[in-house]
Amino acid sequence: MVQLGYRAKNEAKREHNAAMAEMKKDYEQKLKRASLAFDKNGNPIMVDFGLGSRQQITKVERIEMLEKELSDTKKANNDLLDRLKVLRDLIFAFCSLNFKKVVRIVYDQWRKGFKEFSKDLKDILQDAMSGEKTKKGRQGYVEDTFHFAKMMAKTDPDCKLDFDDLKPLQEDAMRIADGIWDSYHQQHDRLFDSAVKAVIEMGNCSYQRHLNQEQANTIEAFLAFDGGDRNQLCVDIWNKAKPQVEYYWQDGTLSALEELRTKELYGQNYSHGRGRGV
């Protein structure tokens, strides 16, 4: 009995060791595969080591290759930027002082995140392009100005500006060139003030929990005219209206404006004001 127990113990040990060896072999294969580099389609990334010898590389080797490629790309980009700066300076050397000043104004406004010009800057831009006697000539002046502003951004390695952010500013400059800047901004301010007034009116009305149709139409008219980011425009409206709404009604008023902002009004209809107690 003792001998049988001893043999059974040894057999169990051998089976355990064999199972552990098989498990270790299986995991070693999985770890080896996990260490290898594959592309996004699951294909192995191979490297030619010469004489027709190709071998799949590891993830660590792939990272080292990408780091070197990135370093080489950065160096090439820096070399290109240096050449572009020389070209930029050469072109600017033939530009008038007024034109350089206007380009700098546009570039600075862009970096500050503005989407329109102040009255003072509008006058400077208007005076700078006064030598162009036709609307087409003034429009060309604006296009050249913004082209050079983009060139300045492209040749500044520390500048991470989004070119889409420049579009509203260029549209505002075109209004100056077209001679409609004052009328546009007057109408814009009038519609903005009306939108703010509509929010205040709704907020301070004791029986309204939602905007009525007229108030909603007034706000929508401003949003459509401006054409900018709907979320930010509603924030601008609320910031102006909030101090003029009774403190106790501010949360409800903001909720009503949010309904319009997200276009999630009950029944998609603005027209039924309801009592606050309902």
PDB file of C-alpha atoms in Angstrom:
ATOM      1  CA  MET A   1       0.000   0.000   0.000  1.00  0.00           C
ATOM      2  CA  VAL A   2       2.819   2.401   0.859  1.00  0.00           C
ATOM      3  CA  GLN A   3       4.561   1.557  -2.422  1.00  0.00           C
ATOM      4  CA  LEU A   4       1.375   2.110  -4.431  1.00  0.00           C
ATOM      5  CA  GLY A   5       0.873   5.460  -2.746  1.00  0.00           C
ATOM      6  CA  TYR A   6       4.473   6.450  -3.530  1.00  0.00           C
ATOM      7  CA  ARG A   7       4.063   5.515  -7.242  1.00  0.00           C
ATOM      8  CA  ALA A   8       0.784   7.413  -7.456  1.00  0.00           C
ATOM      9  CA  LYS A   9       2.434  10.460  -5.908  1.00  0.00           C
ATOM     10  CA  ASN A  10       5.321  10.309  -8.409  1.00  0.00           C
ATOM     11  CA  GLU A  11       2.904   9.874 -11.313  1.00  0.00           C
ATOM     12  CA  ALA A  12       0.870  12.877 -10.184  1.00  0.00           C
ATOM     13  CA  LYS A  13       4.065  14.904  -9.886  1.00  0.00           C
ATOM     14  CA  ARG A  14       5.178  13.940 -13.419  1.00  0.00           C
ATOM     15  CA  GLU A  15       1.772  14.835 -14.818  1.00  0.00           C
ATOM     16  CA  HIS A  16       1.906  18.160 -12.980  1.00  0.00           C
ATOM     17  CA  ASN A  17       5.411  18.915 -14.274  1.00  0.00           C
ATOM     18  CA  ALA A  18       4.384  17.951 -17.830  1.00  0.00           C
ATOM     19  CA  ALA A  19       1.312  20.191 -17.644  1.00  0.00           C
ATOM     20  CA  MET A  20       3.409  23.084 -16.287  1.00  0.00           C
ATOM     21  CA  ALA A  21       5.980  22.611 -19.058  1.00  0.00           C
ATOM     22  CA  GLU A  22       3.235  22.639 -21.694  1.00  0.00           C
ATOM     23  CA  MET A  23       1.675  25.744 -20.127  1.00  0.00           C
ATOM     24  CA  LYS A  24       5.055  27.473 -19.996  1.00  0.00           C
ATOM     25  CA  LYS A  25       5.693  26.615 -23.661  1.00  0.00           C
ATOM     26  CA  ASP A  26       2.251  27.932 -24.618  1.00  0.00           C
ATOM     27  CA  TYR A  27       2.738  31.212 -22.717  1.00  0.00           C
ATOM     28  CA  GLU A  28       6.248  31.671 -24.107  1.00  0.00           C
ATOM     29  CA  GLN A  29       4.790  31.444 -27.618  1.00  0.00           C
ATOM     30  CA  LYS A  30       2.039  33.926 -26.719  1.00  0.00           C
ATOM     31  CA  LEU A  31       4.548  36.325 -25.125  1.00  0.00           C
ATOM     32  CA  LYS A  32       6.808  36.072 -28.166  1.00  0.00           C
ATOM     33  CA  ARG A  33       3.901  36.856 -30.481  1.00  0.00           C
ATOM     34  CA  ALA A  34       2.788  39.727 -28.214  1.00  0.00           C
ATOM     35  CA  SER A  35       6.274  41.235 -28.452  1.00  0.00           C
ATOM     36  CA  LEU A  36       6.227  41.296 -32.272  1.00  0.00           C
ATOM     37  CA  ALA A  37       5.083  44.295 -34.311  1.00  0.00           C
ATOM     38  CA  PHE A  38       2.013  44.155 -36.583  1.00  0.00           C
ATOM     39  CA  ASP A  39       0.386  46.815 -38.721  1.00  0.00           C
ATOM     40  CA  LYS A  40      -3.217  47.993 -38.265  1.00  0.00           C
ATOM     41  CA  ASN A  41      -4.440  45.189 -40.567  1.00  0.00           C
ATOM     42  CA  GLY A  42      -2.738  42.514 -38.471  1.00  0.00           C
ATOM     43  CA  ASN A  43       0.086  41.889 -40.955  1.00  0.00           C
ATOM     44  CA  PRO A  44       3.594  41.364 -39.525  1.00  0.00           C
ATOM     45  CA  ILE A  45       5.959  44.307 -39.988  1.00  0.00           C
ATOM     46  CA  MET A  46       9.012  42.965 -41.752  1.00  0.00           C
ATOM     47  CA  VAL A  47      12.440  44.528 -42.216  1.00  0.00           C
ATOM     48  CA  ASP A  48      14.974  43.665 -44.916  1.00  0.00           C
ATOM     49  CA  PHE A  49      18.334  42.924 -43.303  1.00  0.00           C
ATOM     50  CA  GLY A  50      20.094  42.492 -46.637  1.00  0.00           C
ATOM     51  CA  LEU A  51      20.937  39.512 -48.844  1.00  0.00           C
ATOM     52  CA  GLY A  52      17.261  38.678 -49.100  1.00  0.00           C
ATOM     53  CA  SER A  53      16.925  38.166 -45.370  1.00  0.00           C
ATOM     54  CA  ARG A  54      13.633  39.471 -44.042  1.00  0.00           C
ATOM     55  CA  GLN A  55      12.601  39.251 -40.424  1.00  0.00           C
ATOM     56  CA  GLN A  56       9.649  40.390 -38.358  1.00  0.00           C
ATOM     57  CA  ILE A  57      10.671  43.059 -35.874  1.00  0.00           C
ATOM     58  CA  THR A  58       9.590  43.493 -32.267  1.00  0.00           C
ATOM     59  CA  LYS A  59       7.420  46.302 -30.916  1.00  0.00           C
ATOM     60  CA  VAL A  60      10.450  47.794 -29.157  1.00  0.00           C
ATOM     61  CA  GLU A  61      12.397  47.826 -32.436  1.00  0.00           C
ATOM     62  CA  ARG A  62       9.388  49.370 -34.201  1.00  0.00           C
ATOM     63  CA  ILE A  63       9.165  52.144 -31.590  1.00  0.00           C
ATOM     64  CA  GLU A  64      12.882  52.862 -32.034  1.00  0.00           C
ATOM     65  CA  MET A  65      12.397  53.044 -35.817  1.00  0.00           C
ATOM     66  CA  LEU A  66       9.441  55.431 -35.461  1.00  0.00           C
ATOM     67  CA  GLU A  67      11.382  57.635 -33.035  1.00  0.00           C
ATOM     68  CA  LYS A  68      14.211  57.889 -35.570  1.00  0.00           C
ATOM     69  CA  GLU A  69      11.748  58.637 -38.390  1.00  0.00           C
ATOM     70  CA  LEU A  70      10.122  61.325 -36.229  1.00  0.00           C
ATOM     71  CA  SER A  71      13.525  62.839 -35.451  1.00  0.00           C
ATOM     72  CA  ASP A  72      14.450  62.849 -39.157  1.00  0.00           C
ATOM     73  CA  THR A  73      11.071  64.395 -40.050  1.00  0.00           C
ATOM     74  CA  LYS A  74      11.473  67.129 -37.432  1.00  0.00           C
ATOM     75  CA  LYS A  75      14.931  67.958 -38.793  1.00  0.00           C
ATOM     76  CA  ALA A  76      13.606  68.074 -42.365  1.00  0.00           C
ATOM     77  CA  ASN A  77      10.720  70.296 -41.250  1.00  0.00           C
ATOM     78  CA  ASN A  78      13.075  72.651 -39.430  1.00  0.00           C
ATOM     79  CA  ASP A  79      15.300  72.869 -42.518  1.00  0.00           C
ATOM     80  CA  LEU A  80      12.232  73.614 -44.657  1.00  0.00           C
ATOM     81  CA  LEU A  81      11.025  76.256 -42.187  1.00  0.00           C
ATOM     82  CA  ASP A  82      14.400  77.977 -42.310  1.00  0.00           C
ATOM     83  CA  ARG A  83      14.189  78.169 -46.105  1.00  0.00           C
ATOM     84  CA  LEU A  84      10.570  79.372 -45.968  1.00  0.00           C
ATOM     85  CA  LYS A  85      11.513  82.106 -43.484  1.00  0.00           C
ATOM     86  CA  VAL A  86      14.162  83.392 -45.888  1.00  0.00           C
ATOM     87  CA  LEU A  87      11.570  83.380 -48.690  1.00  0.00           C
ATOM     88  CA  ARG A  88       8.994  85.078 -46.436  1.00  0.00           C
ATOM     89  CA  ASP A  89      11.423  87.824 -45.435  1.00  0.00           C
ATOM     90  CA  LEU A  90      12.409  88.339 -49.072  1.00  0.00           C
ATOM     91  CA  ILE A  91       8.768  88.753 -50.115  1.00  0.00           C
ATOM     92  CA  PHE A  92       8.007  91.031 -47.176  1.00  0.00           C
ATOM     93  CA  ALA A  93      10.949  93.227 -48.109  1.00  0.00           C
ATOM     94  CA  PHE A  94       8.990  94.346 -51.194  1.00  0.00           C
ATOM     95  CA  CYS A  95       5.776  95.054 -49.247  1.00  0.00           C
ATOM     96  CA  SER A  96       4.797  98.488 -47.986  1.00  0.00           C
ATOM     97  CA  LEU A  97       4.975  99.358 -44.291  1.00  0.00           C
ATOM     98  CA  ASN A  98       1.192  99.737 -44.196  1.00  0.00           C
ATOM     99  CA  PHE A  99       0.679  96.256 -45.607  1.00  0.00           C
ATOM    100  CA  LYS A 100       3.095  94.750 -43.064  1.00  0.00           C
ATOM    101  CA  LYS A 101       1.242  96.568 -40.293  1.00  0.00           C
ATOM    102  CA  VAL A 102      -2.118  95.190 -41.458  1.00  0.00           C
ATOM    103  CA  VAL A 103      -0.722  91.649 -41.673  1.00  0.00           C
ATOM    104  CA  ARG A 104       0.590  91.963 -38.124  1.00  0.00           C
ATOM    105  CA  ILE A 105      -2.809  93.207 -36.911  1.00  0.00           C
ATOM    106  CA  VAL A 106      -4.561  90.216 -38.513  1.00  0.00           C
ATOM    107  CA  TYR A 107      -1.977  87.807 -37.127  1.00  0.00           C
ATOM    108  CA  ASP A 108      -2.246  89.232 -33.590  1.00  0.00           C
ATOM    109  CA  GLN A 109      -6.074  89.160 -33.655  1.00  0.00           C
ATOM    110  CA  TRP A 110      -5.944  85.556 -34.872  1.00  0.00           C
ATOM    111  CA  ARG A 111      -3.623  84.526 -32.045  1.00  0.00           C
ATOM    112  CA  LYS A 112      -5.885  86.201 -29.501  1.00  0.00           C
ATOM    113  CA  GLY A 113      -8.870  84.226 -30.786  1.00  0.00           C
ATOM    114  CA  PHE A 114     -10.924  87.186 -32.046  1.00  0.00           C
ATOM    115  CA  LYS A 115     -13.405  86.654 -34.862  1.00  0.00           C
ATOM    116  CA  GLU A 116     -14.053  90.319 -35.688  1.00  0.00           C
ATOM    117  CA  PHE A 117     -12.259  93.650 -35.611  1.00  0.00           C
ATOM    118  CA  SER A 118     -12.833  96.520 -33.210  1.00  0.00           C
ATOM    119  CA  LYS A 119     -13.907  99.915 -34.556  1.00  0.00           C
ATOM    120  CA  ASP A 120     -10.363 101.307 -34.174  1.00  0.00           C
ATOM    121  CA  LEU A 121      -8.768  98.400 -36.065  1.00  0.00           C
ATOM    122  CA  LYS A 122     -11.484  98.582 -38.708  1.00  0.00           C
ATOM    123  CA  ASP A 123     -10.515 102.214 -39.371  1.00  0.00           C
ATOM    124  CA  ILE A 124      -6.822 101.245 -39.686  1.00  0.00           C
ATOM    125  CA  LEU A 125      -7.618  98.456 -42.169  1.00  0.00           C
ATOM    126  CA  GLN A 126      -9.947 100.700 -44.124  1.00  0.00           C
ATOM    127  CA  ASP A 127      -7.331 103.450 -44.356  1.00  0.00           C
ATOM    128  CA  ALA A 128      -4.611 100.944 -45.402  1.00  0.00           C
ATOM    129  CA  MET A 129      -6.656  99.673 -48.346  1.00  0.00           C
ATOM    130  CA  SER A 130      -7.922 103.139 -49.356  1.00  0.00           C
ATOM    131  CA  GLY A 131      -5.501 103.155 -52.274  1.00  0.00           C
ATOM    132  CA  GLU A 132      -7.606 100.440 -53.914  1.00  0.00           C
ATOM    133  CA  LYS A 133     -10.354 102.334 -55.743  1.00  0.00           C
ATOM    134  CA  THR A 134     -12.569  99.346 -56.589  1.00  0.00           C
ATOM    135  CA  LYS A 135     -14.325  96.813 -54.369  1.00  0.00           C
ATOM    136  CA  LYS A 136     -12.582  94.006 -56.223  1.00  0.00           C
ATOM    137  CA  GLY A 137      -9.211  95.622 -55.536  1.00  0.00           C
ATOM    138  CA  ARG A 138     -10.010  95.941 -51.814  1.00  0.00           C
ATOM    139  CA  GLN A 139     -11.144  92.319 -51.703  1.00  0.00           C
ATOM    140  CA  GLY A 140      -7.845  91.305 -53.316  1.00  0.00           C
ATOM    141  CA  TYR A 141      -6.007  93.341 -50.669  1.00  0.00           C
ATOM    142  CA  VAL A 142      -7.812  91.382 -47.932  1.00  0.00           C
ATOM    143  CA  GLU A 143      -7.037  88.048 -49.573  1.00  0.00           C
ATOM    144  CA  ASP A 144      -3.338  88.965 -49.845  1.00  0.00           C
ATOM    145  CA  THR A 145      -3.288  90.082 -46.211  1.00  0.00           C
ATOM    146  CA  PHE A 146      -4.703  86.821 -44.940  1.00  0.00           C
ATOM    147  CA  HIS A 147      -2.446  84.804 -47.233  1.00  0.00           C
ATOM    148  CA  PHE A 148       0.572  86.478 -45.617  1.00  0.00           C
ATOM    149  CA  ALA A 149      -0.876  85.955 -42.123  1.00  0.00           C
ATOM    150  CA  LYS A 150      -1.100  82.231 -42.871  1.00  0.00           C
ATOM    151  CA  MET A 151       2.475  82.321 -44.137  1.00  0.00           C
ATOM    152  CA  MET A 152       3.601  83.822 -40.829  1.00  0.00           C
ATOM    153  CA  ALA A 153       1.828  81.024 -38.944  1.00  0.00           C
ATOM    154  CA  LYS A 154       3.347  78.332 -41.156  1.00  0.00           C
ATOM    155  CA  THR A 155       6.862  79.682 -40.649  1.00  0.00           C
ATOM    156  CA  ASP A 156       6.559  79.952 -36.866  1.00  0.00           C
ATOM    157  CA  PRO A 157       7.322  76.520 -35.289  1.00  0.00           C
ATOM    158  CA  ASP A 158       5.935  77.689 -31.937  1.00  0.00           C
ATOM    159  CA  CYS A 159       2.624  78.717 -33.468  1.00  0.00           C
ATOM    160  CA  LYS A 160      -0.163  76.111 -33.308  1.00  0.00           C
ATOM    161  CA  LEU A 161      -3.031  78.053 -34.877  1.00  0.00           C
ATOM    162  CA  ASP A 162      -6.109  76.468 -36.448  1.00  0.00           C
ATOM    163  CA  PHE A 163      -6.686  77.877 -39.922  1.00  0.00           C
ATOM    164  CA  ASP A 164     -10.451  77.446 -39.522  1.00  0.00           C
ATOM    165  CA  ASP A 165     -10.324  79.997 -36.686  1.00  0.00           C
ATOM    166  CA  LEU A 166      -9.160  82.603 -39.190  1.00  0.00           C
ATOM    167  CA  LYS A 167     -12.275  82.358 -41.400  1.00  0.00           C
ATOM    168  CA  PRO A 168     -14.586  84.586 -39.273  1.00  0.00           C
ATOM    169  CA  LEU A 169     -11.877  87.248 -39.091  1.00  0.00           C
ATOM    170  CA  GLN A 170     -11.420  87.162 -42.852  1.00  0.00           C
ATOM    171  CA  GLU A 171     -15.192  87.466 -43.347  1.00  0.00           C
ATOM    172  CA  ASP A 172     -15.157  90.539 -41.102  1.00  0.00           C
ATOM    173  CA  ALA A 173     -12.273  92.026 -43.109  1.00  0.00           C
ATOM    174  CA  MET A 174     -14.256  91.401 -46.297  1.00  0.00           C
ATOM    175  CA  ARG A 175     -17.126  93.439 -44.821  1.00  0.00           C
ATOM    176  CA  ILE A 176     -14.680  96.316 -44.436  1.00  0.00           C
ATOM    177  CA  ALA A 177     -13.590  95.888 -48.060  1.00  0.00           C
ATOM    178  CA  ASP A 178     -17.222  95.721 -49.233  1.00  0.00           C
ATOM    179  CA  GLY A 179     -18.190  98.815 -47.231  1.00  0.00           C
ATOM    180  CA  ILE A 180     -20.855  97.017 -45.152  1.00  0.00           C
ATOM    181  CA  TRP A 181     -18.923  96.628 -41.878  1.00  0.00           C
ATOM    182  CA  ASP A 182     -20.776  99.357 -39.962  1.00  0.00           C
ATOM    183  CA  SER A 183     -24.253  98.324 -41.128  1.00  0.00           C
ATOM    184  CA  TYR A 184     -23.499  94.653 -40.426  1.00  0.00           C
ATOM    185  CA  HIS A 185     -22.293  95.294 -36.887  1.00  0.00           C
ATOM    186  CA  GLN A 186     -25.120  97.703 -36.164  1.00  0.00           C
ATOM    187  CA  GLN A 187     -27.638  95.046 -37.171  1.00  0.00           C
ATOM    188  CA  HIS A 188     -25.669  92.368 -35.306  1.00  0.00           C
ATOM    189  CA  ASP A 189     -25.684  94.422 -32.104  1.00  0.00           C
ATOM    190  CA  ARG A 190     -29.374  95.227 -32.492  1.00  0.00           C
ATOM    191  CA  LEU A 191     -30.298  91.563 -32.917  1.00  0.00           C
ATOM    192  CA  PHE A 192     -28.066  90.550 -30.002  1.00  0.00           C
ATOM    193  CA  ASP A 193     -29.664  93.143 -27.713  1.00  0.00           C
ATOM    194  CA  SER A 194     -33.116  91.938 -28.792  1.00  0.00           C
ATOM    195  CA  ALA A 195     -32.170  88.325 -28.012  1.00  0.00           C
ATOM    196  CA  VAL A 196     -30.920  89.342 -24.560  1.00  0.00           C
ATOM    197  CA  LYS A 197     -34.097  91.326 -23.954  1.00  0.00           C
ATOM    198  CA  ALA A 198     -36.229  88.301 -24.929  1.00  0.00           C
ATOM    199  CA  VAL A 199     -34.438  86.105 -22.373  1.00  0.00           C
ATOM    200  CA  ILE A 200     -34.829  88.739 -19.640  1.00  0.00           C
ATOM    201  CA  GLU A 201     -38.504  89.185 -20.500  1.00  0.00           C
ATOM    202  CA  MET A 202     -39.161  85.446 -20.240  1.00  0.00           C
ATOM    203  CA  GLY A 203     -37.105  85.111 -17.041  1.00  0.00           C
ATOM    204  CA  ASN A 204     -38.886  87.850 -15.175  1.00  0.00           C
ATOM    205  CA  CYS A 205     -42.375  86.746 -16.247  1.00  0.00           C
ATOM    206  CA  SER A 206     -43.912  84.917 -13.295  1.00  0.00           C
ATOM    207  CA  TYR A 207     -46.090  82.567 -15.366  1.00  0.00           C
ATOM    208  CA  GLN A 208     -43.499  81.433 -17.972  1.00  0.00           C
ATOM    209  CA  ARG A 209     -41.313  78.381 -17.722  1.00  0.00           C
ATOM    210  CA  HIS A 210     -40.468  78.310 -21.427  1.00  0.00           C
ATOM    211  CA  LEU A 211     -39.859  80.801 -24.189  1.00  0.00           C
ATOM    212  CA  ASN A 212     -42.907  81.784 -26.179  1.00  0.00           C
ATOM    213  CA  GLN A 213     -42.796  81.742 -29.972  1.00  0.00           C
ATOM    214  CA  GLU A 214     -41.999  85.433 -30.366  1.00  0.00           C
ATOM    215  CA  GLN A 215     -39.134  85.304 -27.868  1.00  0.00           C
ATOM    216  CA  ALA A 216     -37.723  82.167 -29.468  1.00  0.00           C
ATOM    217  CA  ASN A 217     -37.951  83.701 -32.956  1.00  0.00           C
ATOM    218  CA  THR A 218     -36.081  86.787 -31.728  1.00  0.00           C
ATOM    219  CA  ILE A 219     -33.216  84.679 -30.381  1.00  0.00           C
ATOM    220  CA  GLU A 220     -33.144  82.445 -33.461  1.00  0.00           C
ATOM    221  CA  ALA A 221     -32.943  85.538 -35.682  1.00  0.00           C
ATOM    222  CA  PHE A 222     -29.737  86.586 -33.917  1.00  0.00           C
ATOM    223  CA  LEU A 223     -28.230  83.072 -34.059  1.00  0.00           C
ATOM    224  CA  ALA A 224     -28.966  82.815 -37.775  1.00  0.00           C
ATOM    225  CA  PHE A 225     -27.586  86.271 -38.540  1.00  0.00           C
ATOM    226  CA  ASP A 226     -24.325  85.703 -36.642  1.00  0.00           C
ATOM    227  CA  GLY A 227     -23.886  82.191 -38.034  1.00  0.00           C
ATOM    228  CA  GLY A 228     -21.277  81.322 -35.404  1.00  0.00           C
ATOM    229  CA  ASP A 229     -21.141  78.507 -32.890  1.00  0.00           C
ATOM    230  CA  ARG A 230     -24.663  78.115 -31.492  1.00  0.00           C
ATOM    231  CA  ASN A 231     -23.423  77.013 -28.062  1.00  0.00           C
ATOM    232  CA  GLN A 232     -21.070  79.965 -27.628  1.00  0.00           C
ATOM    233  CA  LEU A 233     -23.637  82.476 -28.864  1.00  0.00           C
ATOM    234  CA  CYS A 234     -26.164  81.247 -26.278  1.00  0.00           C
ATOM    235  CA  VAL A 235     -23.470  81.562 -23.608  1.00  0.00           C
ATOM    236  CA  ASP A 236     -22.911  85.172 -24.733  1.00  0.00           C
ATOM    237  CA  ILE A 237     -26.645  85.896 -24.556  1.00  0.00           C
ATOM    238  CA  TRP A 238     -26.947  84.387 -21.076  1.00  0.00           C
ATOM    239  CA  ASN A 239     -23.905  86.209 -19.717  1.00  0.00           C
ATOM    240  CA  LYS A 240     -25.482  89.517 -20.739  1.00  0.00           C
ATOM    241  CA  ALA A 241     -29.005  88.607 -19.587  1.00  0.00           C
ATOM    242  CA  LYS A 242     -28.260  86.855 -16.285  1.00  0.00           C
ATOM    243  CA  PRO A 243     -27.580  89.960 -14.116  1.00  0.00           C
ATOM    244  CA  GLN A 244     -30.944  91.389 -15.202  1.00  0.00           C
ATOM    245  CA  VAL A 245     -32.993  88.285 -14.299  1.00  0.00           C
ATOM    246  CA  GLU A 246     -34.310  87.884 -10.750  1.00  0.00           C
ATOM    247  CA  TYR A 247     -32.055  85.538  -8.810  1.00  0.00           C
ATOM    248  CA  TYR A 248     -34.848  83.064  -8.034  1.00  0.00           C
ATOM    249  CA  TRP A 249     -35.768  82.714 -11.726  1.00  0.00           C
ATOM    250  CA  GLN A 250     -32.216  82.345 -13.117  1.00  0.00           C
ATOM    251  CA  ASP A 251     -32.047  78.522 -13.130  1.00  0.00           C
ATOM    252  CA  GLY A 252     -35.406  78.220 -14.875  1.00  0.00           C
ATOM    253  CA  THR A 253     -34.499  80.899 -17.397  1.00  0.00           C
ATOM    254  CA  LEU A 254     -31.201  79.218 -18.225  1.00  0.00           C
ATOM    255  CA  SER A 255     -33.061  75.916 -18.692  1.00  0.00           C
ATOM    256  CA  ALA A 256     -35.438  77.606 -21.149  1.00  0.00           C
ATOM    257  CA  LEU A 257     -32.489  78.975 -23.128  1.00  0.00           C
ATOM    258  CA  GLU A 258     -30.905  75.509 -23.071  1.00  0.00           C
ATOM    259  CA  GLU A 259     -34.096  74.103 -24.600  1.00  0.00           C
ATOM    260  CA  LEU A 260     -33.718  76.488 -27.496  1.00  0.00           C
ATOM    261  CA  ARG A 261     -29.959  75.964 -27.778  1.00  0.00           C
ATOM    262  CA  THR A 262     -30.333  72.193 -28.100  1.00  0.00           C
ATOM    263  CA  LYS A 263     -33.626  72.434 -30.024  1.00  0.00           C
ATOM    264  CA  GLU A 264     -35.177  69.977 -27.575  1.00  0.00           C
ATOM    265  CA  LEU A 265     -38.274  71.955 -26.710  1.00  0.00           C
ATOM    266  CA  TYR A 266     -41.357  70.041 -25.688  1.00  0.00           C
ATOM    267  CA  GLY A 267     -43.269  69.119 -28.829  1.00  0.00           C
ATOM    268  CA  GLN A 268     -40.721  71.172 -30.846  1.00  0.00           C
ATOM    269  CA  ASN A 269     -42.992  74.155 -30.194  1.00  0.00           C
ATOM    270  CA  TYR A 270     -42.077  77.377 -28.465  1.00  0.00           C
ATOM    271  CA  SER A 271     -45.508  78.869 -28.281  1.00  0.00           C
ATOM    272  CA  HIS A 272     -47.036  77.739 -24.980  1.00  0.00           C
ATOM    273  CA  GLY A 273     -45.752  79.510 -21.882  1.00  0.00           C
ATOM    274  CA  ARG A 274     -46.690  77.628 -18.715  1.00  0.00           C
ATOM    275  CA  GLY A 275     -47.046  78.615 -15.089  1.00  0.00           C
ATOM    276  CA  ARG A 276     -44.043  77.974 -12.889  1.00  0.00           C
ATOM    277  CA  GLY A 277     -46.183  75.929 -10.564  1.00  0.00           C
ATOM    278  CA  VAL A 278     -47.331  73.564 -13.352  1.00  0.00           C
TER     279      VAL A 278
END
